[in-house]
């Protein structure tokens, strides 16, 4: 409240002044004359706009923190609400809402442990654009304090702050965003609704929305409960709520994928005990050729355990699981579109059209010229499109250079694995030598993870610089270009090593006596157990390692930053008064948006779809991570972040397009992985050509070393491949190649066709939502019509809007009248009633 105890605080502006006259840590002190002039002019313009202002101060040892409390009166709110076409309630919707899993469990008569009763549920309304002249048509129009929700008041206040000038408009000196970028103000934020901690003895129906969110959402004890999405939207706005809705939907859909992947993995255990090639390999006495120039010959039976471990990831169930996951990804995206349409309609965002966006503060500050806006007619900063295109192309060149840098590090890690293997072999220690390939592969994966995380941090900083330099006019265009840059690089950064192992490692090594070399070192071959088990190891190290690092950072980083902020706030100058609400919120962390959260989940989606054929357990690890991720993110938003300004969005934006691209790439990737890296197609071909038996399969996959590679010191040995004694390919190689290409074509055609059928069968907007949209459009038309009265618009909430009723036809009515007349004409009938 203001000091009068009546006026509510809608928004807070903060700046700091140095008491010692020195410069602040982040640059020029906010007490400089230039900053003071801009600040005074801006606050004066806010008063002229009709806002109520009250200034408070807090003194510390070396600085003074000034707070400006803002409130928008009723007339100001009405003016901007009508200008922004803010939607106001017409009637309460009586239809209850259920999640898809609630419906499924209810039909199966299974108790739903995830359900919980969350108090003070926000009601759902039929709404229409606000009009001051039609105020009496809206619900609760007589209560000016509660008619506009808190998030709506924040949106309106931020709109005023964003369009208020403080200097020359032609030079873009407009809005609080630019003042924050110039450090004239230190912060601008709406207030949280009190503390998140629940006092003792307070009943649940008297909790604030923040306390409800903490008690029923952000606590670790709620890890298995449904998220209260309507409460999240009511407190943080549609953009944040839609992210958590997508994350929860994605996590729920991971359950069948994780169950199916675990079943396929366990099927591999059964296959290990019954697989005939595994038995042949474990009892063979075949001498294999060395895997490196200084390596010794080895017995094929020595990799018995490794070969059996590979069967856990490479078996017949892998093909089924790959098809399942490809269809799963398509179905998941289709049903998310349905769920998104339901949520955005319930939250009044389905028909949301972004207004003519104002220029970004950085753009207005750096644009070299101005032009007249064809929509508003005002002079605005302008940057020529041809120059922007040149800068975008230059930025693309930088991306290509960074991609080549990733490939250079990949080559360096390949050489590292080869060199480490050679060093271990030279150690002449029997136990270490037997595990040389495995040690080199595991340490190479860990080193690759370290390089990936380091390059990721460097490139994100570089992408910020490039995107700012490209001079995009609006914030949405800036965010889309930034997301695209980062995703392209991160895609190459995280997936280059798995792609190399899947499609290139062990393909171009040559044969004994004619090995290919890279920088004088023989090309890297797959380990004794094959490439697929190495791919599974690489995926687990990168995906699980990345998730662990990110979760540790998300858990520790906010706490350390919050401790430092609180420590700065405690450097008091003898004042012992308890901190006021705006002071408590100022010590919280700034919410930096949802980019990093979306990016982490999208990269995870790529891991569990693009390479899922090599690691059926990937969805299970993703499921465990996401259960943790939901609570970590919820705790940050409720307890550790300043309250963000609510934003209305119709969907998750460009991220959905990226997810669709990944799902299509996953189909092709799994098709080639199964065809060229798995043993499925060679086994299938051998069965067809040997009466359905796999007896002798292991021997058929090995060739004899050419005579020029054998001598007294180098006895006759075998190597993987289909070659004759001269090193030329056998007919079986070309037969297998044709069969593999045919498998790829059939696999992707079946999956894409099935996905297209699913797309046609699942409408993007459910029928009940379409009915509600039409109903809402009709009510809005009636409410805003000049000749209609409020009585026709505000239909009672008990009115039945659906159901089937018997039609009274003319024939039925005529028969009823005839019977009635006959009863009157019959004297024996009692017609008194």
PDB file of N, CA, C and O in Angstrom, residues 8-59:
ATOM      1  N   UNK A   8      -3.295   0.800  -3.711  1.00  0.00           N
ATOM      2  CA  UNK A   8      -2.477  -0.380  -3.944  1.00  0.00           C
ATOM      3  C   UNK A   8      -1.269  -0.036  -4.810  1.00  0.00           C
ATOM      4  O   UNK A   8      -1.343   0.837  -5.682  1.00  0.00           O
ATOM      5  N   UNK A   9      -0.187  -0.758  -4.582  1.00  0.00           N
ATOM      6  CA  UNK A   9       1.021  -0.608  -5.404  1.00  0.00           C
ATOM      7  C   UNK A   9       0.911  -1.554  -6.594  1.00  0.00           C
ATOM      8  O   UNK A   9       0.828  -2.772  -6.430  1.00  0.00           O
ATOM      9  N   UNK A  10       0.896  -1.005  -7.815  1.00  0.00           N
ATOM     10  CA  UNK A  10       0.807  -1.821  -9.022  1.00  0.00           C
ATOM     11  C   UNK A  10       2.166  -2.126  -9.637  1.00  0.00           C
ATOM     12  O   UNK A  10       2.338  -3.165 -10.272  1.00  0.00           O
ATOM     13  N   UNK A  11       3.124  -1.214  -9.460  1.00  0.00           N
ATOM     14  CA  UNK A  11       4.430  -1.389 -10.099  1.00  0.00           C
ATOM     15  C   UNK A  11       5.457  -0.618  -9.283  1.00  0.00           C
ATOM     16  O   UNK A  11       5.102   0.324  -8.551  1.00  0.00           O
ATOM     17  N   UNK A  12       6.726  -1.014  -9.428  1.00  0.00           N
ATOM     18  CA  UNK A  12       7.798  -0.377  -8.661  1.00  0.00           C
ATOM     19  C   UNK A  12       8.956  -0.063  -9.601  1.00  0.00           C
ATOM     20  O   UNK A  12       9.360  -0.907 -10.407  1.00  0.00           O
ATOM     21  N   UNK A  13       9.481   1.168  -9.501  1.00  0.00           N
ATOM     22  CA  UNK A  13      10.714   1.565 -10.181  1.00  0.00           C
ATOM     23  C   UNK A  13      11.791   1.791  -9.131  1.00  0.00           C
ATOM     24  O   UNK A  13      11.508   2.345  -8.069  1.00  0.00           O
ATOM     25  N   UNK A  14      13.014   1.376  -9.441  1.00  0.00           N
ATOM     26  CA  UNK A  14      14.100   1.455  -8.455  1.00  0.00           C
ATOM     27  C   UNK A  14      15.335   2.036  -9.118  1.00  0.00           C
ATOM     28  O   UNK A  14      15.625   1.747 -10.284  1.00  0.00           O
ATOM     29  N   UNK A  15      16.033   2.890  -8.377  1.00  0.00           N
ATOM     30  CA  UNK A  15      17.379   3.278  -8.789  1.00  0.00           C
ATOM     31  C   UNK A  15      18.241   3.437  -7.541  1.00  0.00           C
ATOM     32  O   UNK A  15      17.738   3.600  -6.434  1.00  0.00           O
ATOM     33  N   UNK A  16      19.535   3.341  -7.734  1.00  0.00           N
ATOM     34  CA  UNK A  16      20.487   3.454  -6.635  1.00  0.00           C
ATOM     35  C   UNK A  16      21.376   4.663  -6.851  1.00  0.00           C
ATOM     36  O   UNK A  16      21.734   4.979  -7.975  1.00  0.00           O
ATOM     37  N   UNK A  17      21.728   5.302  -5.765  1.00  0.00           N
ATOM     38  CA  UNK A  17      22.631   6.447  -5.802  1.00  0.00           C
ATOM     39  C   UNK A  17      23.800   6.182  -4.853  1.00  0.00           C
ATOM     40  O   UNK A  17      23.612   5.714  -3.729  1.00  0.00           O
ATOM     41  N   UNK A  18      24.999   6.487  -5.330  1.00  0.00           N
ATOM     42  CA  UNK A  18      26.193   6.284  -4.519  1.00  0.00           C
ATOM     43  C   UNK A  18      26.347   7.452  -3.547  1.00  0.00           C
ATOM     44  O   UNK A  18      26.336   8.614  -3.942  1.00  0.00           O
ATOM     45  N   UNK A  19      26.507   7.138  -2.278  1.00  0.00           N
ATOM     46  CA  UNK A  19      26.676   8.184  -1.266  1.00  0.00           C
ATOM     47  C   UNK A  19      28.107   8.710  -1.229  1.00  0.00           C
ATOM     48  O   UNK A  19      28.356   9.800  -0.724  1.00  0.00           O
ATOM     49  N   UNK A  20      29.048   7.916  -1.783  1.00  0.00           N
ATOM     50  CA  UNK A  20      30.446   8.345  -1.772  1.00  0.00           C
ATOM     51  C   UNK A  20      30.832   9.125  -3.016  1.00  0.00           C
ATOM     52  O   UNK A  20      31.945   9.617  -3.115  1.00  0.00           O
ATOM     53  N   UNK A  21      29.902   9.226  -3.985  1.00  0.00           N
ATOM     54  CA  UNK A  21      30.198   9.954  -5.213  1.00  0.00           C
ATOM     55  C   UNK A  21      30.996   9.166  -6.224  1.00  0.00           C
ATOM     56  O   UNK A  21      31.330   9.680  -7.281  1.00  0.00           O
ATOM     57  N   UNK A  22      31.319   7.895  -5.912  1.00  0.00           N
ATOM     58  CA  UNK A  22      32.073   7.083  -6.852  1.00  0.00           C
ATOM     59  C   UNK A  22      31.123   6.400  -7.816  1.00  0.00           C
ATOM     60  O   UNK A  22      29.914   6.386  -7.621  1.00  0.00           O
ATOM     61  N   UNK A  23      31.726   5.828  -8.868  1.00  0.00           N
ATOM     62  CA  UNK A  23      30.919   5.135  -9.860  1.00  0.00           C
ATOM     63  C   UNK A  23      30.447   3.798  -9.314  1.00  0.00           C
ATOM     64  O   UNK A  23      31.118   3.166  -8.507  1.00  0.00           O
ATOM     65  N   UNK A  24      29.271   3.388  -9.788  1.00  0.00           N
ATOM     66  CA  UNK A  24      28.743   2.097  -9.382  1.00  0.00           C
ATOM     67  C   UNK A  24      29.512   0.974 -10.065  1.00  0.00           C
ATOM     68  O   UNK A  24      30.263   1.191 -11.001  1.00  0.00           O
ATOM     69  N   UNK A  25      29.263  -0.238  -9.592  1.00  0.00           N
ATOM     70  CA  UNK A  25      29.972  -1.394 -10.126  1.00  0.00           C
ATOM     71  C   UNK A  25      29.656  -1.606 -11.602  1.00  0.00           C
ATOM     72  O   UNK A  25      30.509  -2.007 -12.374  1.00  0.00           O
ATOM     73  N   UNK A  26      28.435  -1.375 -12.019  1.00  0.00           N
ATOM     74  CA  UNK A  26      28.029  -1.700 -13.379  1.00  0.00           C
ATOM     75  C   UNK A  26      28.180  -0.524 -14.339  1.00  0.00           C
ATOM     76  O   UNK A  26      27.692  -0.552 -15.454  1.00  0.00           O
ATOM     77  N   UNK A  27      28.801   0.527 -13.960  1.00  0.00           N
ATOM     78  CA  UNK A  27      28.969   1.632 -14.894  1.00  0.00           C
ATOM     79  C   UNK A  27      28.728   2.967 -14.239  1.00  0.00           C
ATOM     80  O   UNK A  27      29.050   3.189 -13.084  1.00  0.00           O
ATOM     81  N   UNK A  28      28.125   3.887 -14.984  1.00  0.00           N
ATOM     82  CA  UNK A  28      27.914   5.249 -14.494  1.00  0.00           C
ATOM     83  C   UNK A  28      26.899   5.238 -13.365  1.00  0.00           C
ATOM     84  O   UNK A  28      25.907   4.519 -13.394  1.00  0.00           O
ATOM     85  N   UNK A  29      27.142   6.010 -12.374  1.00  0.00           N
ATOM     86  CA  UNK A  29      26.234   6.070 -11.232  1.00  0.00           C
ATOM     87  C   UNK A  29      24.898   6.644 -11.647  1.00  0.00           C
ATOM     88  O   UNK A  29      24.791   7.528 -12.482  1.00  0.00           O
ATOM     89  N   UNK A  30      23.814   6.094 -11.034  1.00  0.00           N
ATOM     90  CA  UNK A  30      22.483   6.604 -11.322  1.00  0.00           C
ATOM     91  C   UNK A  30      22.273   7.998 -10.756  1.00  0.00           C
ATOM     92  O   UNK A  30      21.256   8.623 -11.006  1.00  0.00           O
ATOM     93  N   UNK A  31      23.205   8.500  -9.940  1.00  0.00           N
ATOM     94  CA  UNK A  31      23.068   9.840  -9.390  1.00  0.00           C
ATOM     95  C   UNK A  31      23.725  10.895 -10.274  1.00  0.00           C
ATOM     96  O   UNK A  31      23.821  12.051  -9.894  1.00  0.00           O
ATOM     97  N   UNK A  32      24.201  10.525 -11.465  1.00  0.00           N
ATOM     98  CA  UNK A  32      24.802  11.498 -12.368  1.00  0.00           C
ATOM     99  C   UNK A  32      23.739  12.489 -12.839  1.00  0.00           C
ATOM    100  O   UNK A  32      22.554  12.154 -12.912  1.00  0.00           O
ATOM    101  N   UNK A  33      24.141  13.716 -13.170  1.00  0.00           N
ATOM    102  CA  UNK A  33      23.151  14.731 -13.576  1.00  0.00           C
ATOM    103  C   UNK A  33      22.328  14.316 -14.783  1.00  0.00           C
ATOM    104  O   UNK A  33      21.112  14.563 -14.826  1.00  0.00           O
ATOM    105  N   UNK A  34      22.960  13.679 -15.779  1.00  0.00           N
ATOM    106  CA  UNK A  34      22.224  13.267 -16.982  1.00  0.00           C
ATOM    107  C   UNK A  34      21.142  12.250 -16.631  1.00  0.00           C
ATOM    108  O   UNK A  34      19.996  12.333 -17.105  1.00  0.00           O
ATOM    109  N   UNK A  35      21.484  11.292 -15.792  1.00  0.00           N
ATOM    110  CA  UNK A  35      20.500  10.291 -15.396  1.00  0.00           C
ATOM    111  C   UNK A  35      19.393  10.922 -14.561  1.00  0.00           C
ATOM    112  O   UNK A  35      18.214  10.556 -14.701  1.00  0.00           O
ATOM    113  N   UNK A  36      19.742  11.838 -13.700  1.00  0.00           N
ATOM    114  CA  UNK A  36      18.723  12.482 -12.867  1.00  0.00           C
ATOM    115  C   UNK A  36      17.731  13.262 -13.712  1.00  0.00           C
ATOM    116  O   UNK A  36      16.513  13.225 -13.460  1.00  0.00           O
ATOM    117  N   UNK A  37      18.225  13.954 -14.735  1.00  0.00           N
ATOM    118  CA  UNK A  37      17.330  14.715 -15.611  1.00  0.00           C
ATOM    119  C   UNK A  37      16.375  13.783 -16.352  1.00  0.00           C
ATOM    120  O   UNK A  37      15.169  14.056 -16.459  1.00  0.00           O
ATOM    121  N   UNK A  38      16.910  12.697 -16.906  1.00  0.00           N
ATOM    122  CA  UNK A  38      16.046  11.751 -17.622  1.00  0.00           C
ATOM    123  C   UNK A  38      15.007  11.151 -16.679  1.00  0.00           C
ATOM    124  O   UNK A  38      13.835  10.990 -17.039  1.00  0.00           O
ATOM    125  N   UNK A  39      15.437  10.830 -15.481  1.00  0.00           N
ATOM    126  CA  UNK A  39      14.532  10.214 -14.525  1.00  0.00           C
ATOM    127  C   UNK A  39      13.431  11.185 -14.114  1.00  0.00           C
ATOM    128  O   UNK A  39      12.245  10.801 -14.068  1.00  0.00           O
ATOM    129  N   UNK A  40      13.786  12.416 -13.836  1.00  0.00           N
ATOM    130  CA  UNK A  40      12.781  13.405 -13.432  1.00  0.00           C
ATOM    131  C   UNK A  40      11.791  13.664 -14.559  1.00  0.00           C
ATOM    132  O   UNK A  40      10.584  13.784 -14.321  1.00  0.00           O
ATOM    133  N   UNK A  41      12.285  13.751 -15.795  1.00  0.00           N
ATOM    134  CA  UNK A  41      11.394  13.968 -16.932  1.00  0.00           C
ATOM    135  C   UNK A  41      10.454  12.792 -17.114  1.00  0.00           C
ATOM    136  O   UNK A  41       9.259  12.956 -17.375  1.00  0.00           O
ATOM    137  N   UNK A  42      10.972  11.585 -16.960  1.00  0.00           N
ATOM    138  CA  UNK A  42      10.148  10.381 -17.130  1.00  0.00           C
ATOM    139  C   UNK A  42       9.065  10.314 -16.053  1.00  0.00           C
ATOM    140  O   UNK A  42       7.887  10.059 -16.358  1.00  0.00           O
ATOM    141  N   UNK A  43       9.429  10.581 -14.798  1.00  0.00           N
ATOM    142  CA  UNK A  43       8.443  10.532 -13.723  1.00  0.00           C
ATOM    143  C   UNK A  43       7.403  11.631 -13.891  1.00  0.00           C
ATOM    144  O   UNK A  43       6.217  11.433 -13.577  1.00  0.00           O
ATOM    145  N   UNK A  44       7.835  12.775 -14.392  1.00  0.00           N
ATOM    146  CA  UNK A  44       6.879  13.864 -14.644  1.00  0.00           C
ATOM    147  C   UNK A  44       5.874  13.470 -15.721  1.00  0.00           C
ATOM    148  O   UNK A  44       4.668  13.741 -15.604  1.00  0.00           O
ATOM    149  N   UNK A  45       6.370  12.821 -16.778  1.00  0.00           N
ATOM    150  CA  UNK A  45       5.458  12.369 -17.844  1.00  0.00           C
ATOM    151  C   UNK A  45       4.488  11.299 -17.320  1.00  0.00           C
ATOM    152  O   UNK A  45       3.345  11.225 -17.773  1.00  0.00           O
ATOM    153  N   UNK A  46       4.944  10.458 -16.389  1.00  0.00           N
ATOM    154  CA  UNK A  46       4.044   9.454 -15.814  1.00  0.00           C
ATOM    155  C   UNK A  46       2.925  10.118 -15.023  1.00  0.00           C
ATOM    156  O   UNK A  46       1.767   9.678 -15.067  1.00  0.00           O
ATOM    157  N   UNK A  47       3.251  11.195 -14.296  1.00  0.00           N
ATOM    158  CA  UNK A  47       2.199  11.935 -13.580  1.00  0.00           C
ATOM    159  C   UNK A  47       1.217  12.552 -14.564  1.00  0.00           C
ATOM    160  O   UNK A  47       0.000  12.542 -14.333  1.00  0.00           O
ATOM    161  N   UNK A  48       1.745  13.085 -15.667  1.00  0.00           N
ATOM    162  CA  UNK A  48       0.862  13.668 -16.678  1.00  0.00           C
ATOM    163  C   UNK A  48      -0.056  12.618 -17.293  1.00  0.00           C
ATOM    164  O   UNK A  48      -1.173  12.932 -17.730  1.00  0.00           O
ATOM    165  N   UNK A  49       0.426  11.345 -17.345  1.00  0.00           N
ATOM    166  CA  UNK A  49      -0.390  10.264 -17.902  1.00  0.00           C
ATOM    167  C   UNK A  49      -1.482   9.808 -16.940  1.00  0.00           C
ATOM    168  O   UNK A  49      -2.312   8.974 -17.307  1.00  0.00           O
ATOM    169  N   UNK A  50      -1.473  10.347 -15.724  1.00  0.00           N
ATOM    170  CA  UNK A  50      -2.527  10.037 -14.773  1.00  0.00           C
ATOM    171  C   UNK A  50      -2.138   9.055 -13.696  1.00  0.00           C
ATOM    172  O   UNK A  50      -2.982   8.694 -12.858  1.00  0.00           O
ATOM    173  N   UNK A  51      -0.896   8.607 -13.659  1.00  0.00           N
ATOM    174  CA  UNK A  51      -0.476   7.652 -12.643  1.00  0.00           C
ATOM    175  C   UNK A  51      -0.237   8.355 -11.304  1.00  0.00           C
ATOM    176  O   UNK A  51       0.138   9.532 -11.269  1.00  0.00           O
ATOM    177  N   UNK A  52      -0.438   7.602 -10.227  1.00  0.00           N
ATOM    178  CA  UNK A  52      -0.129   8.085  -8.885  1.00  0.00           C
ATOM    179  C   UNK A  52       1.250   7.567  -8.497  1.00  0.00           C
ATOM    180  O   UNK A  52       1.552   6.385  -8.671  1.00  0.00           O
ATOM    181  N   UNK A  53       2.113   8.460  -7.974  1.00  0.00           N
ATOM    182  CA  UNK A  53       3.486   8.105  -7.640  1.00  0.00           C
ATOM    183  C   UNK A  53       3.755   8.419  -6.172  1.00  0.00           C
ATOM    184  O   UNK A  53       3.248   9.417  -5.636  1.00  0.00           O
ATOM    185  N   UNK A  54       4.551   7.567  -5.551  1.00  0.00           N
ATOM    186  CA  UNK A  54       5.016   7.819  -4.190  1.00  0.00           C
ATOM    187  C   UNK A  54       6.440   7.296  -4.070  1.00  0.00           C
ATOM    188  O   UNK A  54       6.726   6.174  -4.455  1.00  0.00           O
ATOM    189  N   UNK A  55       7.344   8.130  -3.536  1.00  0.00           N
ATOM    190  CA  UNK A  55       8.760   7.758  -3.478  1.00  0.00           C
ATOM    191  C   UNK A  55       9.147   7.369  -2.053  1.00  0.00           C
ATOM    192  O   UNK A  55       8.751   8.007  -1.086  1.00  0.00           O
ATOM    193  N   UNK A  56       9.901   6.277  -1.935  1.00  0.00           N
ATOM    194  CA  UNK A  56      10.453   5.817  -0.667  1.00  0.00           C
ATOM    195  C   UNK A  56      11.957   5.644  -0.827  1.00  0.00           C
ATOM    196  O   UNK A  56      12.447   5.415  -1.941  1.00  0.00           O
ATOM    197  N   UNK A  57      12.693   5.707   0.273  1.00  0.00           N
ATOM    198  CA  UNK A  57      14.150   5.574   0.227  1.00  0.00           C
ATOM    199  C   UNK A  57      14.625   4.647   1.344  1.00  0.00           C
ATOM    200  O   UNK A  57      13.974   4.505   2.377  1.00  0.00           O
ATOM    201  N   UNK A  58      15.763   4.029   1.095  1.00  0.00           N
ATOM    202  CA  UNK A  58      16.420   3.206   2.103  1.00  0.00           C
ATOM    203  C   UNK A  58      17.918   3.507   2.049  1.00  0.00           C
ATOM    204  O   UNK A  58      18.541   3.405   0.997  1.00  0.00           O
ATOM    205  N   UNK A  59      18.489   3.899   3.183  1.00  0.00           N
ATOM    206  CA  UNK A  59      19.902   4.259   3.253  1.00  0.00           C
ATOM    207  C   UNK A  59      20.735   3.076   3.719  1.00  0.00           C
ATOM    208  O   UNK A  59      20.360   2.349   4.641  1.00  0.00           O
TER     209      UNK A  59
END
